[in-house]
């Protein structure tokens, strides 16, 4: 079946450090891949997405590249800020089973000033 | 645009009672709505998918008689937890989509249910 595995947190970084959050997936068909962010006390927000192999999604300095050969969609940011502290969810959606979104477990990021 | 609201944001109820959670799409018509459950420090688990005017489709292992979902209009879906028990305490999140298929999903802020 379809599944998403992402690195466990929490991840604690100092401001301006480089961020990588690993995400790998298993899917039938051709999934679209997403990163969502959940700030404290708020709902999920779409951060970026990629719909086919080798696509790069980017937003607010975050990037992720759809790697079909390694079934990965790692999230990166060159210089994190305190305001990036949140929980990040990797997710996939395929056209099998009615376009349901399958989420990874989430990775909590703390950024220290 | 594309705002989804949930009400209430936090509810406490006694064991054995029922509680209703509302999910509204404020600025678009939501053909499809999804209900998720999130346990502390865990991921979102899809409970059911509902299309406006149709019966909801529940995921395997979700009791449809316990978690009643109604999607009577294009802007409102409700989740009723019937005869709630402490193990039903969780964070419930809805999302709404303007169509059936590869459309964007917009998430509500979630409702925290505590059953005492």
JSON list of N, CA, C and O in Angstrom, two decimals, chain A residues 48-92:
[
{"chain": "A", "resi": 48, "resn": "UNK", "atom": "N", "xyz": [4.75, 23.26, 0.00]},
{"chain": "A", "resi": 48, "resn": "UNK", "atom": "CA", "xyz": [5.17, 23.11, -1.39]},
{"chain": "A", "resi": 48, "resn": "UNK", "atom": "C", "xyz": [4.72, 21.75, -1.90]},
{"chain": "A", "resi": 48, "resn": "UNK", "atom": "O", "xyz": [4.36, 20.88, -1.13]},
{"chain": "A", "resi": 49, "resn": "UNK", "atom": "N", "xyz": [4.77, 21.61, -3.22]},
{"chain": "A", "resi": 49, "resn": "UNK", "atom": "CA", "xyz": [4.37, 20.33, -3.80]},
{"chain": "A", "resi": 49, "resn": "UNK", "atom": "C", "xyz": [5.12, 20.09, -5.10]},
{"chain": "A", "resi": 49, "resn": "UNK", "atom": "O", "xyz": [5.68, 21.01, -5.69]},
{"chain": "A", "resi": 50, "resn": "UNK", "atom": "N", "xyz": [5.10, 18.83, -5.53]},
{"chain": "A", "resi": 50, "resn": "UNK", "atom": "CA", "xyz": [5.66, 18.44, -6.82]},
{"chain": "A", "resi": 50, "resn": "UNK", "atom": "C", "xyz": [4.80, 17.32, -7.38]},
{"chain": "A", "resi": 50, "resn": "UNK", "atom": "O", "xyz": [4.41, 16.41, -6.65]},
{"chain": "A", "resi": 51, "resn": "UNK", "atom": "N", "xyz": [4.48, 17.39, -8.63]},
{"chain": "A", "resi": 51, "resn": "UNK", "atom": "CA", "xyz": [3.51, 16.46, -9.20]},
{"chain": "A", "resi": 51, "resn": "UNK", "atom": "C", "xyz": [4.13, 15.40, -10.09]},
{"chain": "A", "resi": 51, "resn": "UNK", "atom": "O", "xyz": [3.45, 14.43, -10.44]},
{"chain": "A", "resi": 52, "resn": "UNK", "atom": "N", "xyz": [5.40, 15.54, -10.47]},
{"chain": "A", "resi": 52, "resn": "UNK", "atom": "CA", "xyz": [6.01, 14.49, -11.27]},
{"chain": "A", "resi": 52, "resn": "UNK", "atom": "C", "xyz": [7.51, 14.43, -11.00]},
{"chain": "A", "resi": 52, "resn": "UNK", "atom": "O", "xyz": [8.10, 15.35, -10.44]},
{"chain": "A", "resi": 53, "resn": "UNK", "atom": "N", "xyz": [8.11, 13.35, -11.45]},
{"chain": "A", "resi": 53, "resn": "UNK", "atom": "CA", "xyz": [9.52, 13.11, -11.19]},
{"chain": "A", "resi": 53, "resn": "UNK", "atom": "C", "xyz": [10.39, 14.26, -11.67]},
{"chain": "A", "resi": 53, "resn": "UNK", "atom": "O", "xyz": [10.15, 14.83, -12.74]},
{"chain": "A", "resi": 54, "resn": "UNK", "atom": "N", "xyz": [11.37, 14.60, -10.84]},
{"chain": "A", "resi": 54, "resn": "UNK", "atom": "CA", "xyz": [12.36, 15.66, -11.08]},
{"chain": "A", "resi": 54, "resn": "UNK", "atom": "C", "xyz": [11.81, 17.06, -10.91]},
{"chain": "A", "resi": 54, "resn": "UNK", "atom": "O", "xyz": [12.57, 18.03, -11.03]},
{"chain": "A", "resi": 55, "resn": "UNK", "atom": "N", "xyz": [10.53, 17.19, -10.62]},
{"chain": "A", "resi": 55, "resn": "UNK", "atom": "CA", "xyz": [9.98, 18.51, -10.28]},
{"chain": "A", "resi": 55, "resn": "UNK", "atom": "C", "xyz": [10.58, 18.98, -8.96]},
{"chain": "A", "resi": 55, "resn": "UNK", "atom": "O", "xyz": [10.81, 18.19, -8.05]},
{"chain": "A", "resi": 56, "resn": "UNK", "atom": "N", "xyz": [10.80, 20.28, -8.86]},
{"chain": "A", "resi": 56, "resn": "UNK", "atom": "CA", "xyz": [11.24, 20.86, -7.59]},
{"chain": "A", "resi": 56, "resn": "UNK", "atom": "C", "xyz": [10.15, 21.81, -7.12]},
{"chain": "A", "resi": 56, "resn": "UNK", "atom": "O", "xyz": [9.76, 22.73, -7.83]},
{"chain": "A", "resi": 57, "resn": "UNK", "atom": "N", "xyz": [9.66, 21.56, -5.90]},
{"chain": "A", "resi": 57, "resn": "UNK", "atom": "CA", "xyz": [8.73, 22.48, -5.27]},
{"chain": "A", "resi": 57, "resn": "UNK", "atom": "C", "xyz": [9.51, 23.44, -4.39]},
{"chain": "A", "resi": 57, "resn": "UNK", "atom": "O", "xyz": [10.50, 23.07, -3.78]},
{"chain": "A", "resi": 58, "resn": "UNK", "atom": "N", "xyz": [9.06, 24.70, -4.34]},
{"chain": "A", "resi": 58, "resn": "UNK", "atom": "CA", "xyz": [9.76, 25.66, -3.50]},
{"chain": "A", "resi": 58, "resn": "UNK", "atom": "C", "xyz": [8.80, 26.71, -2.99]},
{"chain": "A", "resi": 58, "resn": "UNK", "atom": "O", "xyz": [7.82, 27.07, -3.67]},
{"chain": "A", "resi": 59, "resn": "UNK", "atom": "N", "xyz": [9.08, 27.21, -1.78]},
{"chain": "A", "resi": 59, "resn": "UNK", "atom": "CA", "xyz": [8.24, 28.24, -1.18]},
{"chain": "A", "resi": 59, "resn": "UNK", "atom": "C", "xyz": [8.92, 28.72, 0.09]},
{"chain": "A", "resi": 59, "resn": "UNK", "atom": "O", "xyz": [9.44, 27.91, 0.87]},
{"chain": "A", "resi": 60, "resn": "UNK", "atom": "N", "xyz": [8.95, 30.01, 0.31]},
{"chain": "A", "resi": 60, "resn": "UNK", "atom": "CA", "xyz": [9.48, 30.61, 1.54]},
{"chain": "A", "resi": 60, "resn": "UNK", "atom": "C", "xyz": [10.90, 30.14, 1.85]},
{"chain": "A", "resi": 60, "resn": "UNK", "atom": "O", "xyz": [11.28, 30.03, 3.02]},
{"chain": "A", "resi": 61, "resn": "UNK", "atom": "N", "xyz": [11.69, 29.86, 0.84]},
{"chain": "A", "resi": 61, "resn": "UNK", "atom": "CA", "xyz": [13.06, 29.43, 1.05]},
{"chain": "A", "resi": 61, "resn": "UNK", "atom": "C", "xyz": [13.22, 27.93, 1.20]},
{"chain": "A", "resi": 61, "resn": "UNK", "atom": "O", "xyz": [14.34, 27.42, 1.23]},
{"chain": "A", "resi": 62, "resn": "UNK", "atom": "N", "xyz": [12.11, 27.22, 1.32]},
{"chain": "A", "resi": 62, "resn": "UNK", "atom": "CA", "xyz": [12.14, 25.76, 1.41]},
{"chain": "A", "resi": 62, "resn": "UNK", "atom": "C", "xyz": [12.11, 25.16, -0.01]},
{"chain": "A", "resi": 62, "resn": "UNK", "atom": "O", "xyz": [11.47, 25.71, -0.90]},
{"chain": "A", "resi": 63, "resn": "UNK", "atom": "N", "xyz": [12.80, 24.02, -0.16]},
{"chain": "A", "resi": 63, "resn": "UNK", "atom": "CA", "xyz": [12.79, 23.32, -1.44]},
{"chain": "A", "resi": 63, "resn": "UNK", "atom": "C", "xyz": [12.70, 21.82, -1.22]},
{"chain": "A", "resi": 63, "resn": "UNK", "atom": "O", "xyz": [13.17, 21.31, -0.19]},
{"chain": "A", "resi": 64, "resn": "UNK", "atom": "N", "xyz": [12.12, 21.13, -2.20]},
{"chain": "A", "resi": 64, "resn": "UNK", "atom": "CA", "xyz": [12.13, 19.66, -2.18]},
{"chain": "A", "resi": 64, "resn": "UNK", "atom": "C", "xyz": [12.05, 19.19, -3.62]},
{"chain": "A", "resi": 64, "resn": "UNK", "atom": "O", "xyz": [11.28, 19.75, -4.42]},
{"chain": "A", "resi": 65, "resn": "UNK", "atom": "N", "xyz": [12.83, 18.17, -3.96]},
{"chain": "A", "resi": 65, "resn": "UNK", "atom": "CA", "xyz": [12.85, 17.65, -5.32]},
{"chain": "A", "resi": 65, "resn": "UNK", "atom": "C", "xyz": [12.29, 16.24, -5.34]},
{"chain": "A", "resi": 65, "resn": "UNK", "atom": "O", "xyz": [12.68, 15.39, -4.53]},
{"chain": "A", "resi": 66, "resn": "UNK", "atom": "N", "xyz": [11.39, 15.98, -6.25]},
{"chain": "A", "resi": 66, "resn": "UNK", "atom": "CA", "xyz": [10.74, 14.68, -6.42]},
{"chain": "A", "resi": 66, "resn": "UNK", "atom": "C", "xyz": [11.76, 13.75, -7.09]},
{"chain": "A", "resi": 66, "resn": "UNK", "atom": "O", "xyz": [12.06, 13.87, -8.27]},
{"chain": "A", "resi": 67, "resn": "UNK", "atom": "N", "xyz": [12.28, 12.78, -6.33]},
{"chain": "A", "resi": 67, "resn": "UNK", "atom": "CA", "xyz": [13.27, 11.84, -6.83]},
{"chain": "A", "resi": 67, "resn": "UNK", "atom": "C", "xyz": [12.63, 10.46, -6.94]},
{"chain": "A", "resi": 67, "resn": "UNK", "atom": "O", "xyz": [12.47, 9.76, -5.94]},
{"chain": "A", "resi": 68, "resn": "UNK", "atom": "N", "xyz": [12.26, 10.09, -8.16]},
{"chain": "A", "resi": 68, "resn": "UNK", "atom": "CA", "xyz": [11.58, 8.81, -8.35]},
{"chain": "A", "resi": 68, "resn": "UNK", "atom": "C", "xyz": [12.53, 7.64, -8.14]},
{"chain": "A", "resi": 68, "resn": "UNK", "atom": "O", "xyz": [12.16, 6.60, -7.61]},
{"chain": "A", "resi": 69, "resn": "UNK", "atom": "N", "xyz": [13.82, 7.83, -8.54]},
{"chain": "A", "resi": 69, "resn": "UNK", "atom": "CA", "xyz": [14.77, 6.72, -8.45]},
{"chain": "A", "resi": 69, "resn": "UNK", "atom": "C", "xyz": [15.05, 6.32, -7.01]},
{"chain": "A", "resi": 69, "resn": "UNK", "atom": "O", "xyz": [15.33, 5.16, -6.73]},
{"chain": "A", "resi": 70, "resn": "UNK", "atom": "N", "xyz": [14.96, 7.29, -6.11]},
{"chain": "A", "resi": 70, "resn": "UNK", "atom": "CA", "xyz": [15.19, 6.99, -4.70]},
{"chain": "A", "resi": 70, "resn": "UNK", "atom": "C", "xyz": [13.90, 7.09, -3.88]},
{"chain": "A", "resi": 70, "resn": "UNK", "atom": "O", "xyz": [13.93, 6.95, -2.65]},
{"chain": "A", "resi": 71, "resn": "UNK", "atom": "N", "xyz": [12.79, 7.27, -4.55]},
{"chain": "A", "resi": 71, "resn": "UNK", "atom": "CA", "xyz": [11.47, 7.47, -3.91]},
{"chain": "A", "resi": 71, "resn": "UNK", "atom": "C", "xyz": [11.58, 8.40, -2.71]},
{"chain": "A", "resi": 71, "resn": "UNK", "atom": "O", "xyz": [11.16, 8.08, -1.59]},
{"chain": "A", "resi": 72, "resn": "UNK", "atom": "N", "xyz": [12.14, 9.58, -2.96]},
{"chain": "A", "resi": 72, "resn": "UNK", "atom": "CA", "xyz": [12.36, 10.52, -1.88]},
{"chain": "A", "resi": 72, "resn": "UNK", "atom": "C", "xyz": [11.86, 11.91, -2.24]},
{"chain": "A", "resi": 72, "resn": "UNK", "atom": "O", "xyz": [11.71, 12.25, -3.42]},
{"chain": "A", "resi": 73, "resn": "UNK", "atom": "N", "xyz": [11.64, 12.70, -1.20]},
{"chain": "A", "resi": 73, "resn": "UNK", "atom": "CA", "xyz": [11.17, 14.08, -1.36]},
{"chain": "A", "resi": 73, "resn": "UNK", "atom": "C", "xyz": [11.64, 14.87, -0.14]},
{"chain": "A", "resi": 73, "resn": "UNK", "atom": "O", "xyz": [10.88, 15.36, 0.66]},
{"chain": "A", "resi": 74, "resn": "UNK", "atom": "N", "xyz": [12.96, 14.99, 0.00]},
{"chain": "A", "resi": 74, "resn": "UNK", "atom": "CA", "xyz": [13.55, 15.59, 1.19]},
{"chain": "A", "resi": 74, "resn": "UNK", "atom": "C", "xyz": [13.33, 17.11, 1.20]},
{"chain": "A", "resi": 74, "resn": "UNK", "atom": "O", "xyz": [13.54, 17.78, 0.18]},
{"chain": "A", "resi": 75, "resn": "UNK", "atom": "N", "xyz": [13.01, 17.65, 2.34]},
{"chain": "A", "resi": 75, "resn": "UNK", "atom": "CA", "xyz": [12.79, 19.09, 2.51]},
{"chain": "A", "resi": 75, "resn": "UNK", "atom": "C", "xyz": [14.09, 19.75, 2.95]},
{"chain": "A", "resi": 75, "resn": "UNK", "atom": "O", "xyz": [14.76, 19.27, 3.86]},
{"chain": "A", "resi": 76, "resn": "UNK", "atom": "N", "xyz": [14.43, 20.87, 2.32]},
{"chain": "A", "resi": 76, "resn": "UNK", "atom": "CA", "xyz": [15.66, 21.58, 2.66]},
{"chain": "A", "resi": 76, "resn": "UNK", "atom": "C", "xyz": [15.40, 23.08, 2.76]},
{"chain": "A", "resi": 76, "resn": "UNK", "atom": "O", "xyz": [14.53, 23.62, 2.06]},
{"chain": "A", "resi": 77, "resn": "UNK", "atom": "N", "xyz": [16.19, 23.72, 3.61]},
{"chain": "A", "resi": 77, "resn": "UNK", "atom": "CA", "xyz": [16.21, 25.19, 3.67]},
{"chain": "A", "resi": 77, "resn": "UNK", "atom": "C", "xyz": [17.61, 25.61, 4.05]},
{"chain": "A", "resi": 77, "resn": "UNK", "atom": "O", "xyz": [18.20, 25.06, 4.99]},
{"chain": "A", "resi": 78, "resn": "UNK", "atom": "N", "xyz": [18.13, 26.58, 3.35]},
{"chain": "A", "resi": 78, "resn": "UNK", "atom": "CA", "xyz": [19.52, 26.96, 3.55]},
{"chain": "A", "resi": 78, "resn": "UNK", "atom": "C", "xyz": [19.79, 27.68, 4.86]},
{"chain": "A", "resi": 78, "resn": "UNK", "atom": "O", "xyz": [20.88, 27.57, 5.42]},
{"chain": "A", "resi": 79, "resn": "UNK", "atom": "N", "xyz": [18.81, 28.41, 5.38]},
{"chain": "A", "resi": 79, "resn": "UNK", "atom": "CA", "xyz": [19.04, 29.22, 6.57]},
{"chain": "A", "resi": 79, "resn": "UNK", "atom": "C", "xyz": [17.71, 29.37, 7.31]},
{"chain": "A", "resi": 79, "resn": "UNK", "atom": "O", "xyz": [16.84, 30.14, 6.89]},
{"chain": "A", "resi": 80, "resn": "UNK", "atom": "N", "xyz": [17.56, 28.60, 8.39]},
{"chain": "A", "resi": 80, "resn": "UNK", "atom": "CA", "xyz": [16.26, 28.61, 9.09]},
{"chain": "A", "resi": 80, "resn": "UNK", "atom": "C", "xyz": [16.16, 29.81, 10.03]},
{"chain": "A", "resi": 80, "resn": "UNK", "atom": "O", "xyz": [17.17, 30.36, 10.49]},
{"chain": "A", "resi": 81, "resn": "UNK", "atom": "N", "xyz": [14.94, 30.18, 10.31]},
{"chain": "A", "resi": 81, "resn": "UNK", "atom": "CA", "xyz": [14.63, 31.26, 11.23]},
{"chain": "A", "resi": 81, "resn": "UNK", "atom": "C", "xyz": [13.80, 30.73, 12.39]},
{"chain": "A", "resi": 81, "resn": "UNK", "atom": "O", "xyz": [13.19, 29.66, 12.28]},
{"chain": "A", "resi": 82, "resn": "UNK", "atom": "N", "xyz": [13.78, 31.47, 13.47]},
{"chain": "A", "resi": 82, "resn": "UNK", "atom": "CA", "xyz": [12.98, 31.07, 14.63]},
{"chain": "A", "resi": 82, "resn": "UNK", "atom": "C", "xyz": [11.52, 30.85, 14.23]},
{"chain": "A", "resi": 82, "resn": "UNK", "atom": "O", "xyz": [10.86, 29.92, 14.71]},
{"chain": "A", "resi": 83, "resn": "UNK", "atom": "N", "xyz": [11.05, 31.65, 13.31]},
{"chain": "A", "resi": 83, "resn": "UNK", "atom": "CA", "xyz": [9.66, 31.56, 12.87]},
{"chain": "A", "resi": 83, "resn": "UNK", "atom": "C", "xyz": [9.36, 30.30, 12.07]},
{"chain": "A", "resi": 83, "resn": "UNK", "atom": "O", "xyz": [8.19, 30.02, 11.78]},
{"chain": "A", "resi": 84, "resn": "UNK", "atom": "N", "xyz": [10.39, 29.54, 11.73]},
{"chain": "A", "resi": 84, "resn": "UNK", "atom": "CA", "xyz": [10.18, 28.27, 11.03]},
{"chain": "A", "resi": 84, "resn": "UNK", "atom": "C", "xyz": [9.85, 27.13, 12.00]},
{"chain": "A", "resi": 84, "resn": "UNK", "atom": "O", "xyz": [9.57, 26.01, 11.55]},
{"chain": "A", "resi": 85, "resn": "UNK", "atom": "N", "xyz": [9.92, 27.39, 13.27]},
{"chain": "A", "resi": 85, "resn": "UNK", "atom": "CA", "xyz": [9.61, 26.36, 14.27]},
{"chain": "A", "resi": 85, "resn": "UNK", "atom": "C", "xyz": [8.16, 25.91, 14.08]},
{"chain": "A", "resi": 85, "resn": "UNK", "atom": "O", "xyz": [7.22, 26.71, 14.15]},
{"chain": "A", "resi": 86, "resn": "UNK", "atom": "N", "xyz": [7.98, 24.62, 13.83]},
{"chain": "A", "resi": 86, "resn": "UNK", "atom": "CA", "xyz": [6.66, 24.08, 13.50]},
{"chain": "A", "resi": 86, "resn": "UNK", "atom": "C", "xyz": [6.81, 22.57, 13.34]},
{"chain": "A", "resi": 86, "resn": "UNK", "atom": "O", "xyz": [7.90, 22.01, 13.51]},
{"chain": "A", "resi": 87, "resn": "UNK", "atom": "N", "xyz": [5.70, 21.92, 13.00]},
{"chain": "A", "resi": 87, "resn": "UNK", "atom": "CA", "xyz": [5.74, 20.50, 12.64]},
{"chain": "A", "resi": 87, "resn": "UNK", "atom": "C", "xyz": [5.57, 20.40, 11.13]},
{"chain": "A", "resi": 87, "resn": "UNK", "atom": "O", "xyz": [4.66, 21.02, 10.56]},
{"chain": "A", "resi": 88, "resn": "UNK", "atom": "N", "xyz": [6.43, 19.62, 10.49]},
{"chain": "A", "resi": 88, "resn": "UNK", "atom": "CA", "xyz": [6.42, 19.47, 9.05]},
{"chain": "A", "resi": 88, "resn": "UNK", "atom": "C", "xyz": [5.98, 18.05, 8.68]},
{"chain": "A", "resi": 88, "resn": "UNK", "atom": "O", "xyz": [6.51, 17.07, 9.21]},
{"chain": "A", "resi": 89, "resn": "UNK", "atom": "N", "xyz": [5.00, 17.97, 7.79]},
{"chain": "A", "resi": 89, "resn": "UNK", "atom": "CA", "xyz": [4.46, 16.68, 7.35]},
{"chain": "A", "resi": 89, "resn": "UNK", "atom": "C", "xyz": [4.73, 16.48, 5.86]},
{"chain": "A", "resi": 89, "resn": "UNK", "atom": "O", "xyz": [4.39, 17.33, 5.04]},
{"chain": "A", "resi": 90, "resn": "UNK", "atom": "N", "xyz": [5.33, 15.35, 5.55]},
{"chain": "A", "resi": 90, "resn": "UNK", "atom": "CA", "xyz": [5.46, 14.92, 4.17]},
{"chain": "A", "resi": 90, "resn": "UNK", "atom": "C", "xyz": [4.22, 14.11, 3.81]},
{"chain": "A", "resi": 90, "resn": "UNK", "atom": "O", "xyz": [3.69, 13.37, 4.66]},
{"chain": "A", "resi": 91, "resn": "UNK", "atom": "N", "xyz": [3.74, 14.23, 2.59]},
{"chain": "A", "resi": 91, "resn": "UNK", "atom": "CA", "xyz": [2.50, 13.54, 2.23]},
{"chain": "A", "resi": 91, "resn": "UNK", "atom": "C", "xyz": [2.51, 13.19, 0.75]},
{"chain": "A", "resi": 91, "resn": "UNK", "atom": "O", "xyz": [3.21, 13.82, -0.05]},
{"chain": "A", "resi": 92, "resn": "UNK", "atom": "N", "xyz": [1.71, 12.21, 0.41]},
{"chain": "A", "resi": 92, "resn": "UNK", "atom": "CA", "xyz": [1.54, 11.85, -0.99]},
{"chain": "A", "resi": 92, "resn": "UNK", "atom": "C", "xyz": [0.06, 11.68, -1.31]},
{"chain": "A", "resi": 92, "resn": "UNK", "atom": "O", "xyz": [-0.76, 11.44, -0.44]}
]
